[in-house]
Short mmCIF file of C-alpha atoms in Angstrom, two decimals:
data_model
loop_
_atom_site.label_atom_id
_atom_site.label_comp_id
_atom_site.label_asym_id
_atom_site.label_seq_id
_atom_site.Cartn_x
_atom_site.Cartn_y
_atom_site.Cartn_z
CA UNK A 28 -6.15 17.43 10.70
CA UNK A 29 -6.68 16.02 7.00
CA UNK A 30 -5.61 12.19 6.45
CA UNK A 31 -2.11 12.31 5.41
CA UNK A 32 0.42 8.95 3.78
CA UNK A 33 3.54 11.08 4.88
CA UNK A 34 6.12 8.04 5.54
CA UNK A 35 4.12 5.01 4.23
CA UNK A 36 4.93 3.14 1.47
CA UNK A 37 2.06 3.79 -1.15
CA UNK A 38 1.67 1.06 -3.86
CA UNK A 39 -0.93 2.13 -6.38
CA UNK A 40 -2.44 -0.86 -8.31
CA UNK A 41 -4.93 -1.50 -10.86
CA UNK A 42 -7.78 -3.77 -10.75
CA UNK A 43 -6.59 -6.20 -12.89
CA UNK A 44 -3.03 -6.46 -11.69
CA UNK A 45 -4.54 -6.92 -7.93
CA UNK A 46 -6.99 -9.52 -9.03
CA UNK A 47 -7.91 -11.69 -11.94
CA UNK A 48 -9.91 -9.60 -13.96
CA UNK A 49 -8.98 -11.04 -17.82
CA UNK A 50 -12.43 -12.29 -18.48
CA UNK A 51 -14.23 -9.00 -17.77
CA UNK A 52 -11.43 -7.68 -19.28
CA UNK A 53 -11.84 -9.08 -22.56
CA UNK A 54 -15.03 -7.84 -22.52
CA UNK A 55 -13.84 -4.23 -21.87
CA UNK A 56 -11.56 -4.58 -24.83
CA UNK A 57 -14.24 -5.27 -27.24
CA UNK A 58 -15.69 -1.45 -26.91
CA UNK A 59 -18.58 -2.30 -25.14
CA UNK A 60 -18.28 -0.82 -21.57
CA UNK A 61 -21.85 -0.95 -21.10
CA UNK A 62 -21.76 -5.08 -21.41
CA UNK A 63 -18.99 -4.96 -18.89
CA UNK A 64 -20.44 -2.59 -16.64
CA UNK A 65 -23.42 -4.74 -16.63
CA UNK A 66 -20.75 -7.93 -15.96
CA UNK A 67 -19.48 -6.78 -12.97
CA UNK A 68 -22.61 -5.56 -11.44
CA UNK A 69 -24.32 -9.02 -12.28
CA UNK A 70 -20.87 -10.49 -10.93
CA UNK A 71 -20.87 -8.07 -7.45
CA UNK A 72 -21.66 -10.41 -5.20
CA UNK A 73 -18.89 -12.95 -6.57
CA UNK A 74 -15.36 -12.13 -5.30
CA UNK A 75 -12.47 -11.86 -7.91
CA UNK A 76 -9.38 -14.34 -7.69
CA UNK A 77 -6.36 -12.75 -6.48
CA UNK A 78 -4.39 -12.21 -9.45
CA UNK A 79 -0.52 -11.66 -10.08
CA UNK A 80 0.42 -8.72 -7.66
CA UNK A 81 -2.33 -10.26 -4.65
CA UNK A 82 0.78 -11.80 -2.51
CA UNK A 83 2.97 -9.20 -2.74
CA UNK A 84 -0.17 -6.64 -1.79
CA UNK A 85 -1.34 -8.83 1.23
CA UNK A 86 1.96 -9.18 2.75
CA UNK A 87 3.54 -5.20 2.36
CA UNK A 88 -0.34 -4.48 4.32
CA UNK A 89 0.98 -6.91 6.77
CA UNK A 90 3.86 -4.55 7.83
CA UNK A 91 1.04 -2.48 9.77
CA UNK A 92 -0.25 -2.68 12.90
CA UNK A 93 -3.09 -1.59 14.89
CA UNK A 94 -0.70 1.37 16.20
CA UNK A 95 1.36 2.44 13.26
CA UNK A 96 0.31 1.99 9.42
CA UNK A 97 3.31 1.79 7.18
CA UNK A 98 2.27 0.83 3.71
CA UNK A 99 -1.00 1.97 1.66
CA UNK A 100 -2.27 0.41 -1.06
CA UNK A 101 -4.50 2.10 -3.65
CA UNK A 102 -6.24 0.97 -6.17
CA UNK A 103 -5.88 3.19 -9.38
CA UNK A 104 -7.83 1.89 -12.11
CA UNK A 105 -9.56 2.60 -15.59
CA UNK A 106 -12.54 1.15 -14.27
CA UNK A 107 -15.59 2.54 -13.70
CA UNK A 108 -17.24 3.28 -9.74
CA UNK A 109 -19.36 0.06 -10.03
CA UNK A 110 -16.48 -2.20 -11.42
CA UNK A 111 -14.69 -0.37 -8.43
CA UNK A 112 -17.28 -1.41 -5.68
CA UNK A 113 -16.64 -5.27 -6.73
CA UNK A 114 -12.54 -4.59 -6.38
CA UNK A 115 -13.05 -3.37 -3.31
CA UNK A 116 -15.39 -6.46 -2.11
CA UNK A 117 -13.39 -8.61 -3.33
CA UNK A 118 -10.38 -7.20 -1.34
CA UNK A 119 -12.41 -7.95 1.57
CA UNK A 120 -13.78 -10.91 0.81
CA UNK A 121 -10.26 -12.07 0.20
CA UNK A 122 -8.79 -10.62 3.40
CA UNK A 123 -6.91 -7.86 2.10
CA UNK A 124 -7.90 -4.41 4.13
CA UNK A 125 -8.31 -1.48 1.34
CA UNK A 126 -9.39 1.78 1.66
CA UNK A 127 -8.83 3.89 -0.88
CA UNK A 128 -9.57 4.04 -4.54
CA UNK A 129 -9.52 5.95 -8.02
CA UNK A 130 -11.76 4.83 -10.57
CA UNK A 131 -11.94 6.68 -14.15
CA UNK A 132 -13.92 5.18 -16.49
CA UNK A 133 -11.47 4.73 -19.16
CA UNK A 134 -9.53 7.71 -18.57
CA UNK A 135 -5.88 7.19 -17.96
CA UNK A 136 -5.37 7.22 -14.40
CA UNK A 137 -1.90 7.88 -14.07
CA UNK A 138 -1.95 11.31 -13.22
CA UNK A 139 -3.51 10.60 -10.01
CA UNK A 140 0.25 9.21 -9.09
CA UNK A 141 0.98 12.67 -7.87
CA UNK A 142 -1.40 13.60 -5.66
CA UNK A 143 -0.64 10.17 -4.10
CA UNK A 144 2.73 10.49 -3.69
CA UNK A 145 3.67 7.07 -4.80
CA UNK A 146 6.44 4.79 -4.70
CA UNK A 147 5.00 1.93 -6.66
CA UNK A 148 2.44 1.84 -9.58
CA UNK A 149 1.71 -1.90 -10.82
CA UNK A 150 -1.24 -1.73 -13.80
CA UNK A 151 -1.65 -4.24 -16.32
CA UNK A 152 -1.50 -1.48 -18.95
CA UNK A 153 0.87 -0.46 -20.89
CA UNK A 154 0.81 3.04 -21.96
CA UNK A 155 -0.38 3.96 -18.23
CA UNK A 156 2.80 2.44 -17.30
CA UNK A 157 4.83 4.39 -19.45
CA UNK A 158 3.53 7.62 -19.01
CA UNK A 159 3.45 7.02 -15.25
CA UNK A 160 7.84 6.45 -15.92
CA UNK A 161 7.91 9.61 -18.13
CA UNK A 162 6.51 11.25 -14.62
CA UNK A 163 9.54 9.52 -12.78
CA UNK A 164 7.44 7.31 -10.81
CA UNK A 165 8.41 3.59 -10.75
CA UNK A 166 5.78 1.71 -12.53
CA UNK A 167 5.78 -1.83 -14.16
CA UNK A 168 3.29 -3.38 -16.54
CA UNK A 169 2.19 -6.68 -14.96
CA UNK A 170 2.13 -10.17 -16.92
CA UNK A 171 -1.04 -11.15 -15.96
CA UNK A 172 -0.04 -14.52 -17.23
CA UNK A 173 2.72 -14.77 -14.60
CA UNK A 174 3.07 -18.04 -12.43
CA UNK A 175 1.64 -17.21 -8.90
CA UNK A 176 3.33 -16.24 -6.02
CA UNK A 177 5.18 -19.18 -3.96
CA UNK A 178 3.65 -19.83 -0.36
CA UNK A 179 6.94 -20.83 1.14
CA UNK A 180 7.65 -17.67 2.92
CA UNK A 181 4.29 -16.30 4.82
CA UNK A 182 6.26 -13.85 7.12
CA UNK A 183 8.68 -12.52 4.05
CA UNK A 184 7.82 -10.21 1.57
CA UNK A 185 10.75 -11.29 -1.38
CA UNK A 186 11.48 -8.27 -4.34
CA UNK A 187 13.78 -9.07 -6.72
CA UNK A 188 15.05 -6.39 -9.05
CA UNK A 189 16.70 -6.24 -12.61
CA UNK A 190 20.13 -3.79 -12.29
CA UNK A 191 21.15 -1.57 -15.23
CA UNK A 192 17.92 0.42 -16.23
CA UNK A 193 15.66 -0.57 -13.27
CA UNK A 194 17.44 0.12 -9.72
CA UNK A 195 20.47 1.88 -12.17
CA UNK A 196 20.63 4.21 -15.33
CA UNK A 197 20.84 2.24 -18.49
CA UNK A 198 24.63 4.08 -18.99
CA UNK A 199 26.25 0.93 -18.95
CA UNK A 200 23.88 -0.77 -21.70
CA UNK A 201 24.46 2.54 -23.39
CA UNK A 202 28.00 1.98 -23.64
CA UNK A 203 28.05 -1.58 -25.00
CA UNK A 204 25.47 -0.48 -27.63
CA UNK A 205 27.91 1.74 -28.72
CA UNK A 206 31.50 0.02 -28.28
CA UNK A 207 30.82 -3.52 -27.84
CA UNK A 208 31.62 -5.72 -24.84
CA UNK A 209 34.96 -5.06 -24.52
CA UNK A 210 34.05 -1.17 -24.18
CA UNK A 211 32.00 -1.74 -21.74
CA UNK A 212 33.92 -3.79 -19.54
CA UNK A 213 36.74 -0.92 -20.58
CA UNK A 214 34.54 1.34 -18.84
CA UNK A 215 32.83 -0.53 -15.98
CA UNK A 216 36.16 -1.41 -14.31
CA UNK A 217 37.47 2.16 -15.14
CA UNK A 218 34.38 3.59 -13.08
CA UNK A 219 34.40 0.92 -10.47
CA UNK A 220 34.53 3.48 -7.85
CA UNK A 221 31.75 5.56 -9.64
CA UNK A 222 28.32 5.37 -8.35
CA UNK A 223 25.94 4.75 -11.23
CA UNK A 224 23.05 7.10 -11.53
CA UNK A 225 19.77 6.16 -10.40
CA UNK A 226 17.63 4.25 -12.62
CA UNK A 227 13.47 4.66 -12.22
CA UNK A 228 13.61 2.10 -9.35
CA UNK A 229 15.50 3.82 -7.12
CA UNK A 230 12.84 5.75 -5.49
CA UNK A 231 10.93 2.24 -4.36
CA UNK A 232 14.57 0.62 -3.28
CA UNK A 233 14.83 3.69 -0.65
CA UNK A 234 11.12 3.07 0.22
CA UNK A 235 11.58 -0.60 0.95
CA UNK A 236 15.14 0.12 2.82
CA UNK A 237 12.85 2.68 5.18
CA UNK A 238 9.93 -0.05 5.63
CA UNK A 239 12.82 -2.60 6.42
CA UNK A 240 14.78 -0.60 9.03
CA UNK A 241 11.08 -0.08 10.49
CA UNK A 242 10.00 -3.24 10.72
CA UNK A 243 6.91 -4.79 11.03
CA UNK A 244 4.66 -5.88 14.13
CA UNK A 245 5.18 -8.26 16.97
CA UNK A 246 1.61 -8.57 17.70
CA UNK A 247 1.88 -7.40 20.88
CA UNK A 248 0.23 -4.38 19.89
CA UNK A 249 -2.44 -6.45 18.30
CA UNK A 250 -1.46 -5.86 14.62
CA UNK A 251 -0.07 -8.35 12.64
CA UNK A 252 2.52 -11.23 13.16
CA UNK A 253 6.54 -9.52 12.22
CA UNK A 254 6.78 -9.23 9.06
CA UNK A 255 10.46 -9.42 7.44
CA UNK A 256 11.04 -8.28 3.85
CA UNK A 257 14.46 -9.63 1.64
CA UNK A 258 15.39 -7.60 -1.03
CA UNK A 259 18.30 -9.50 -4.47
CA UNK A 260 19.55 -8.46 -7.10
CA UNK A 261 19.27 -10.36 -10.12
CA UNK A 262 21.42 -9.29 -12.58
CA UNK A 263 23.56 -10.38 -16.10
CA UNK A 264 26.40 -8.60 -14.91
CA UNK A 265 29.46 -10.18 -13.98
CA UNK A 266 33.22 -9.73 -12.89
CA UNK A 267 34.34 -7.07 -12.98
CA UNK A 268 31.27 -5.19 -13.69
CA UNK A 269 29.93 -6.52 -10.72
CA UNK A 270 31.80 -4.30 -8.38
CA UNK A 271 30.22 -1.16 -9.62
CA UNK A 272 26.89 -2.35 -8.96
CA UNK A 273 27.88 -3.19 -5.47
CA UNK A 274 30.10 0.05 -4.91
CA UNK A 275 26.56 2.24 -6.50
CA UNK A 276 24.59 0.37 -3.40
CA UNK A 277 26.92 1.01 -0.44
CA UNK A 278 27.38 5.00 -1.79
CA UNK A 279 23.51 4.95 -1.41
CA UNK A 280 23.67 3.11 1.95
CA UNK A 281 21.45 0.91 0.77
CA UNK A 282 22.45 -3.01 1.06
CA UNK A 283 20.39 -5.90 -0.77
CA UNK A 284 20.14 -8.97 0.69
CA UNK A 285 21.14 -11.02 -1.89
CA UNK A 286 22.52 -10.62 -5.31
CA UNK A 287 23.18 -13.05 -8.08
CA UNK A 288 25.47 -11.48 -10.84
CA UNK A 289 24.37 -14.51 -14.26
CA UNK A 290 26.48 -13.31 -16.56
CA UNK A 291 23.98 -14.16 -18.86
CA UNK A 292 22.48 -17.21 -17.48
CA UNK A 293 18.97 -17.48 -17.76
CA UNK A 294 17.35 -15.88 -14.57
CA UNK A 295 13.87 -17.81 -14.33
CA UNK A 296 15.68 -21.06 -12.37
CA UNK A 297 17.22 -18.57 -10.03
CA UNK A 298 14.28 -16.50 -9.14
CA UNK A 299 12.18 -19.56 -9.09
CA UNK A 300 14.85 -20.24 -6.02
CA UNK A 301 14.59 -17.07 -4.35
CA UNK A 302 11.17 -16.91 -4.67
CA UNK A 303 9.96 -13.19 -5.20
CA UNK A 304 6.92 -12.26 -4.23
CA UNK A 305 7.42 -9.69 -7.34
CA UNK A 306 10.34 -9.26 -10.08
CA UNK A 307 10.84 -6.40 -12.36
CA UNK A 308 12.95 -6.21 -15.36
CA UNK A 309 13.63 -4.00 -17.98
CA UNK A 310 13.54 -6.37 -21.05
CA UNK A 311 10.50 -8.14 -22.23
CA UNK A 312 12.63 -11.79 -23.29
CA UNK A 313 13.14 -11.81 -19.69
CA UNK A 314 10.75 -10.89 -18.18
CA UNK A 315 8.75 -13.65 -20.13
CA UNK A 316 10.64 -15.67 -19.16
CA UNK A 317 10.70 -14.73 -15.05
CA UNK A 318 6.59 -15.12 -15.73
CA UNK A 319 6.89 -18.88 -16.10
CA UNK A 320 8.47 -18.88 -12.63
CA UNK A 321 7.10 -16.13 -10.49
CA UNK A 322 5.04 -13.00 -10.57
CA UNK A 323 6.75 -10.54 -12.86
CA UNK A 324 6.69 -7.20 -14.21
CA UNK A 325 7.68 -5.18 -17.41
CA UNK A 326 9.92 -2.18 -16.69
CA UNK A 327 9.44 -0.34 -20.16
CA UNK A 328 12.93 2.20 -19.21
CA UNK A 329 15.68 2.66 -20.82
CA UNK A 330 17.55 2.00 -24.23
CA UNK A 331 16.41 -1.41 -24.55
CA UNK A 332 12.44 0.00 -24.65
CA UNK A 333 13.33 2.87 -27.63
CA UNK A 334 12.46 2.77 -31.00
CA UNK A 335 14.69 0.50 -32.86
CA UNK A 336 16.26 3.70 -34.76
CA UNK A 337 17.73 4.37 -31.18
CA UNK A 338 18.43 1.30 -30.09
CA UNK A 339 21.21 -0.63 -32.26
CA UNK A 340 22.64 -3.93 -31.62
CA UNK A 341 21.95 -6.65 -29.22
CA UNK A 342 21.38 -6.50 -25.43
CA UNK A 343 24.30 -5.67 -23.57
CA UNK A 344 25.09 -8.13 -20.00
CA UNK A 345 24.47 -5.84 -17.88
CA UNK A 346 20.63 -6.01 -16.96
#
């Protein structure tokens, strides 16, 4: 029987979002792949830092054991096969178990989403990232410059998402562009009862609910130690618009285990609290500003990422 990642969570990744790469990478950007090419090959034999997105990769791999593998991590990159031979020692050297890989050589690799079937694509660049959402795949460019990962959960993976336009449809943001805050709030308490649609995030939400209800190892199979993952919600809405976001959750029988509804407080103090392993957002202020505090990642969806011709007036508080 051909391999199959039927019910796993698959995470594809660049290079440079799995490890710190912005050296080399600087090189790359200057045109002259053959000077990089010879970089890394000179540079083999020296493993990579983990960069932004390591933690969060090392500890979804923990959810499998010897008997059962739930998550798989791939690394889809622009990179050519020898740049991809020092990923993939430095993923050992670094104690992270990878297998698979996609290297293009400058090509845009987001195609390859597909055939992979997956629920997560993390790359450090942008159009990739966008194109990959135009294919309805949840995908987030990575801020490379992002504060590291907090060490003060080993056995939790911690994902914190952004509401309206991430895990929801930007119909709400739409609204306020168009009518103001007190439409809006007109319209969110009107529709309390009203699911939301699903935003590009959705489709990762359900994966992670899955991988939860699974569970991870007890070691007594002689995989890894139990695993736990703890899901918030980190949003600028507040009362009453809260309640729809909550009421959208329970019609998708889906339940976060915390959420924190700002009303426009700044979010880094609160994430730097809860301590994500990885937070996605749909706006680039704050997701800037999440980067100072914890890993983070750019969620380029919705009316706050059109043109400006499209996109009138200031950022609604509902993200």
């Amino acid at each position: 029987m051909p391999a199959s990642l039927q019910d796993q969570l698959v995470v594809a990744i660049s290079s440079r979002a799995l490890f710190d790469f912005e050296e080399e990478n600087h090189l790359f950007e200057t045109g002259d792949a053959a000077a990089y090419m010879r970089l890394q090959l000179d540079r083999l034999d020296a493993p990579a830092r983990p960069g932004v997105a390591f933690a969060l990769v090392k500890k979804l791999l923990a959810f499998n054991t010897l008997e059962r593998k739930r998550v798989e991590v791939v690394m889809l990159s622009r990179n050519d096969p020898v740049s991809g031979m020092r990923a993939f020692r430095s993923a050992a050297a670094n104690g992270v178990a990878l297998e698979r890989g996609v290297f293009t050589q400058g090509r845009a690799p987001f195609g390859y989403l597909r055939p992979l079937g997956a629920h997560l694509f993390l790359s450090a660049n942008e159009a990739d990232v966008k194109q990959a959402l135009a294919l309805g795949f949840p995908a987030a460019r990575v801020l490379t410059e992002s504060a590291p990962a907090s060490e003060a959960h080993p056995d939790e993976v911690r994902i914190a998402f952004d509401g309206d336009a991430v895990l929801f449809s930007d119909e709400a943001e739409r609204i306020y562009q168009s009518g103001g805050i007190a439409a809006f709030h007109t319209h969110e308490r009107e529709k309390a009862r009203q699911p939301l649609p699903p935003g590009p995030f959705k489709p990762l939400l359900d994966a992670l609910n899955r991988l939860q209800n699974a569970g991870g190892g007890d070691g007594s199979d002689g995989g890894a130690p139990k695993m736990r993952l703890r899901t918030a919600l980190v949003t600028a809405r507040s009362a009453p618009a809260h309640e729809r976001a909550i009421q959208t959750l329970m019609a998708w029988r889906i339940a976060v285990d915390e959420a924190m509804f700002l009303g426009g407080l700044p979010k880094g103090g609160f994430l730097r609290e809860f301590a994500p392993d990885f937070f996605f957002d749909d706006q680039t202020g704050h997701t800037e500003h999440a980067a100072r505090h914890v890993p983070a990642g750019h969620v380029a969806a919705g009316v706050a990422n059109e043109p400006p011709a499209r996109s009138q007036g200031a950022k609604p508080p509902t993200a």
